Tab-separated table of C-alpha atoms in Angstrom:
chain	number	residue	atom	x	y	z
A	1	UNK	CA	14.949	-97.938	-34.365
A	2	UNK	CA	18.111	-96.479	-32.934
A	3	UNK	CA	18.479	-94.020	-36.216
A	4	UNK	CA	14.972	-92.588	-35.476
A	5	UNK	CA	15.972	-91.201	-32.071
A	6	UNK	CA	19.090	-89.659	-33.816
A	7	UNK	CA	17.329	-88.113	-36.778
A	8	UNK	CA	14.620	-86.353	-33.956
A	9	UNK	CA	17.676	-85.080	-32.349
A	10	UNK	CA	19.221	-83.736	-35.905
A	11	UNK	CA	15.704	-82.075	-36.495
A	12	UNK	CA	15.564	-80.690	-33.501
A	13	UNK	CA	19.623	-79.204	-33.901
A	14	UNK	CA	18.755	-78.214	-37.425
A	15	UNK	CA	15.312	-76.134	-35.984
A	16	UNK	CA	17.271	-74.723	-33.074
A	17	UNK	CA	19.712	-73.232	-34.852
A	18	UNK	CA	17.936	-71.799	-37.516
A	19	UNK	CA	15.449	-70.416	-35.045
A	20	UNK	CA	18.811	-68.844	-33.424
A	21	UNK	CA	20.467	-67.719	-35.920
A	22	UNK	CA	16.775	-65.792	-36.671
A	23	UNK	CA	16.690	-64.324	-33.340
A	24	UNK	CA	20.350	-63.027	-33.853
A	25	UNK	CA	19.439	-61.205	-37.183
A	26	UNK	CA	16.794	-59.544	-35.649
A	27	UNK	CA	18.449	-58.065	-32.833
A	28	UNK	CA	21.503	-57.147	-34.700
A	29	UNK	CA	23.681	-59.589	-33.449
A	30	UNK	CA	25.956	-61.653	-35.843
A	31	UNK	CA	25.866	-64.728	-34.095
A	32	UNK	CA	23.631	-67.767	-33.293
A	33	UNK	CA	21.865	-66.339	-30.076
A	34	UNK	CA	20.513	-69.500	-28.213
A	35	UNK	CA	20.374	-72.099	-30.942
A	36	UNK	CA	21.284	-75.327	-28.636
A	37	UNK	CA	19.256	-74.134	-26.221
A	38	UNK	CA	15.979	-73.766	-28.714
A	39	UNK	CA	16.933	-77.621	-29.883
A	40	UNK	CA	17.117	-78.944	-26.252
A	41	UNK	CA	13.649	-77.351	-25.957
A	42	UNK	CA	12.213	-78.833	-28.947
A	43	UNK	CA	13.944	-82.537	-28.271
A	44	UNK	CA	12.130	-82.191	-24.947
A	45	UNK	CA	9.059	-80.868	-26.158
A	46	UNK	CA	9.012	-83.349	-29.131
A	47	UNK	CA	10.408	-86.672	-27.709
A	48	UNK	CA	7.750	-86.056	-24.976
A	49	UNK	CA	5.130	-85.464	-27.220
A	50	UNK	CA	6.209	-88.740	-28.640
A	51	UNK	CA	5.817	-91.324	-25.939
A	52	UNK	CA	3.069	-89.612	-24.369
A	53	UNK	CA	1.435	-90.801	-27.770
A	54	UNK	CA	3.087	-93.990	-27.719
A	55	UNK	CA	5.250	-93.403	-31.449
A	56	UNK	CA	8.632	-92.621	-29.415
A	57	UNK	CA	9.763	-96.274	-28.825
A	58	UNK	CA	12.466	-97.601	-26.047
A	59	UNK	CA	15.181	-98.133	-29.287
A	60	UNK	CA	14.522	-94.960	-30.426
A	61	UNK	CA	15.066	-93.500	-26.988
A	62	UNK	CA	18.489	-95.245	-26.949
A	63	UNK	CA	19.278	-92.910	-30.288
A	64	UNK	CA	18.953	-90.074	-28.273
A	65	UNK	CA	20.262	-91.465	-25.353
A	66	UNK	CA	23.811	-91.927	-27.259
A	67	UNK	CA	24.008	-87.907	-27.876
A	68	UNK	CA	22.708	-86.809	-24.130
A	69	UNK	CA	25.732	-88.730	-22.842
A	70	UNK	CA	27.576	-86.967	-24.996
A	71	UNK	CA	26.053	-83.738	-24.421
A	72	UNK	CA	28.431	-82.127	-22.130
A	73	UNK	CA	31.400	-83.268	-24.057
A	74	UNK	CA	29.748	-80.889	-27.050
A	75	UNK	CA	28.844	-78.218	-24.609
A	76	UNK	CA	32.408	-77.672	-23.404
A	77	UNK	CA	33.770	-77.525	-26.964
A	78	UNK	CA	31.320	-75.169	-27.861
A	79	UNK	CA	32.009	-73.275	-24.825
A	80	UNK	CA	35.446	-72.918	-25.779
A	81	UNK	CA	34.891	-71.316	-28.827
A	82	UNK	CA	32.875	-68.377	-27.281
A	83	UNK	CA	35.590	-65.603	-26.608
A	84	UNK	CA	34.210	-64.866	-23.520
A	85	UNK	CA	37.076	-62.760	-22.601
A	86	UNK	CA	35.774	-60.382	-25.673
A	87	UNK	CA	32.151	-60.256	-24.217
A	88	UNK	CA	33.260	-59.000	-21.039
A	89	UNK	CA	36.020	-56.185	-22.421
A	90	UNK	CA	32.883	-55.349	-24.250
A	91	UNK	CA	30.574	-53.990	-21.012
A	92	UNK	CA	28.840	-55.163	-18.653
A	93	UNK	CA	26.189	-56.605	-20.433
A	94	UNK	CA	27.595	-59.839	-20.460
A	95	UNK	CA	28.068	-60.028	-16.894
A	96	UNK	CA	24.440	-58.952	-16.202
A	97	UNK	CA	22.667	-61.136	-18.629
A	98	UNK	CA	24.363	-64.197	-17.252
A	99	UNK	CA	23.448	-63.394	-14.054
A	100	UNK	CA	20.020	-62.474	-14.547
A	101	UNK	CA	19.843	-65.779	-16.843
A	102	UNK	CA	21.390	-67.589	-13.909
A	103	UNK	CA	18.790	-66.261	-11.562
A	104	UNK	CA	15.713	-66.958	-13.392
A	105	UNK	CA	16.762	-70.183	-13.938
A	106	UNK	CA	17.106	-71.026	-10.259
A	107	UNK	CA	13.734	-69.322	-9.491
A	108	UNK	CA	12.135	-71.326	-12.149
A	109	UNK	CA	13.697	-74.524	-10.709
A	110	UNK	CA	10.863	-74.901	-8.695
A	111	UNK	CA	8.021	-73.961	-10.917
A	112	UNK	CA	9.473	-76.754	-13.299
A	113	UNK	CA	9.875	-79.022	-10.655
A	114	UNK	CA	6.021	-79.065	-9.801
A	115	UNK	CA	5.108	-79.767	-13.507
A	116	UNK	CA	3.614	-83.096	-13.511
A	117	UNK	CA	3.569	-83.944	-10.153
A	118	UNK	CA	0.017	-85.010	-9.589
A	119	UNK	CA	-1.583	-82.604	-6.277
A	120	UNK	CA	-2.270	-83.483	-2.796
A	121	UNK	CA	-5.924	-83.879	-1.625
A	122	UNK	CA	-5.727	-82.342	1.609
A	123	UNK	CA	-6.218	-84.685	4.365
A	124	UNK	CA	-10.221	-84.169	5.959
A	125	UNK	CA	-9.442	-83.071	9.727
A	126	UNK	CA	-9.770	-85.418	12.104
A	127	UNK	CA	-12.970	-84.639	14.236
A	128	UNK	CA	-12.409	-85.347	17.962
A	129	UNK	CA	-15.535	-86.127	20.145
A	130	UNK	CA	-16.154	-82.279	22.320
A	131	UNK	CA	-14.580	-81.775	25.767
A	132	UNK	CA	-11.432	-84.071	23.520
A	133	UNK	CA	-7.911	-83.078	23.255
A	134	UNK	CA	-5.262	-84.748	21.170
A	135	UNK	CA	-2.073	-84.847	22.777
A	136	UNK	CA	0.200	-81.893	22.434
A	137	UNK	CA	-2.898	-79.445	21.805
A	138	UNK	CA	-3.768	-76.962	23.957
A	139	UNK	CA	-7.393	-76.129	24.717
């Protein structure tokens, strides 16, 4: 059912920002550091825990479905509540942990990317009869 998909994503936004507003009290900061991001993790983690066991069915997929579209919408509103202006008046620690966030995310682009791609056998080398070139090699 549709509503199951929704409620795993309300879980998972319920989890994430408790676990951020955790991580905010204990480094001092009065804020919710990195609650979406901690749900998007755990929808991930948990909707693919779900179908790899077979519980996480097509119409509950379309309940989550409904929200990614409208993901971005919700990330831009957020987004414009941040006073980002304020963060960087504050220092430059702002600037440098979105860059260095911005960098390890584009080094780790790769890294993800191989996740579940099943390896390569390397192919056995072709064995030429002696006294043989292919074409192109030199002797």
């Amino acid at each position: 059912m549709i509503i199951y998909g929704v409620a795993l994503l309300s879980i998972c936004t319920l989890l994430g920002v408790l676990i951020g507003d955790l991580l905010g009290a204990a480094i001092g900061v009065k804020a919710n550091v990195g609650g979406v991001g901690f749900a998007m993790l755990l929808l991930l983690f948990f909707s693919e825990h779900l179908k790899s066991s077979g519980r996480f069915v097509q119409q509950s997929s379309q309940g989550v479905a409904f929200w990614t579209a409208m993901y971005i919408p919700i990330v831009v509103a957020m987004a414009a509540q941040q006073n980002v202006l304020g963060a960087i008046k504050g220092g430059p620690m702002a600037l440098i942990a979105g860059a260095l966030a911005t960098v390890v995310c584009f080094a780790l682009i790769p890294v993800i990317d191989r996740i579940g791609r099943p390896e390569l056998e390397p192919q056995p080398a072709e064995q030429q009869p002696s006294g043989q070139h292919r074409p192109g090699e030199t002797a």
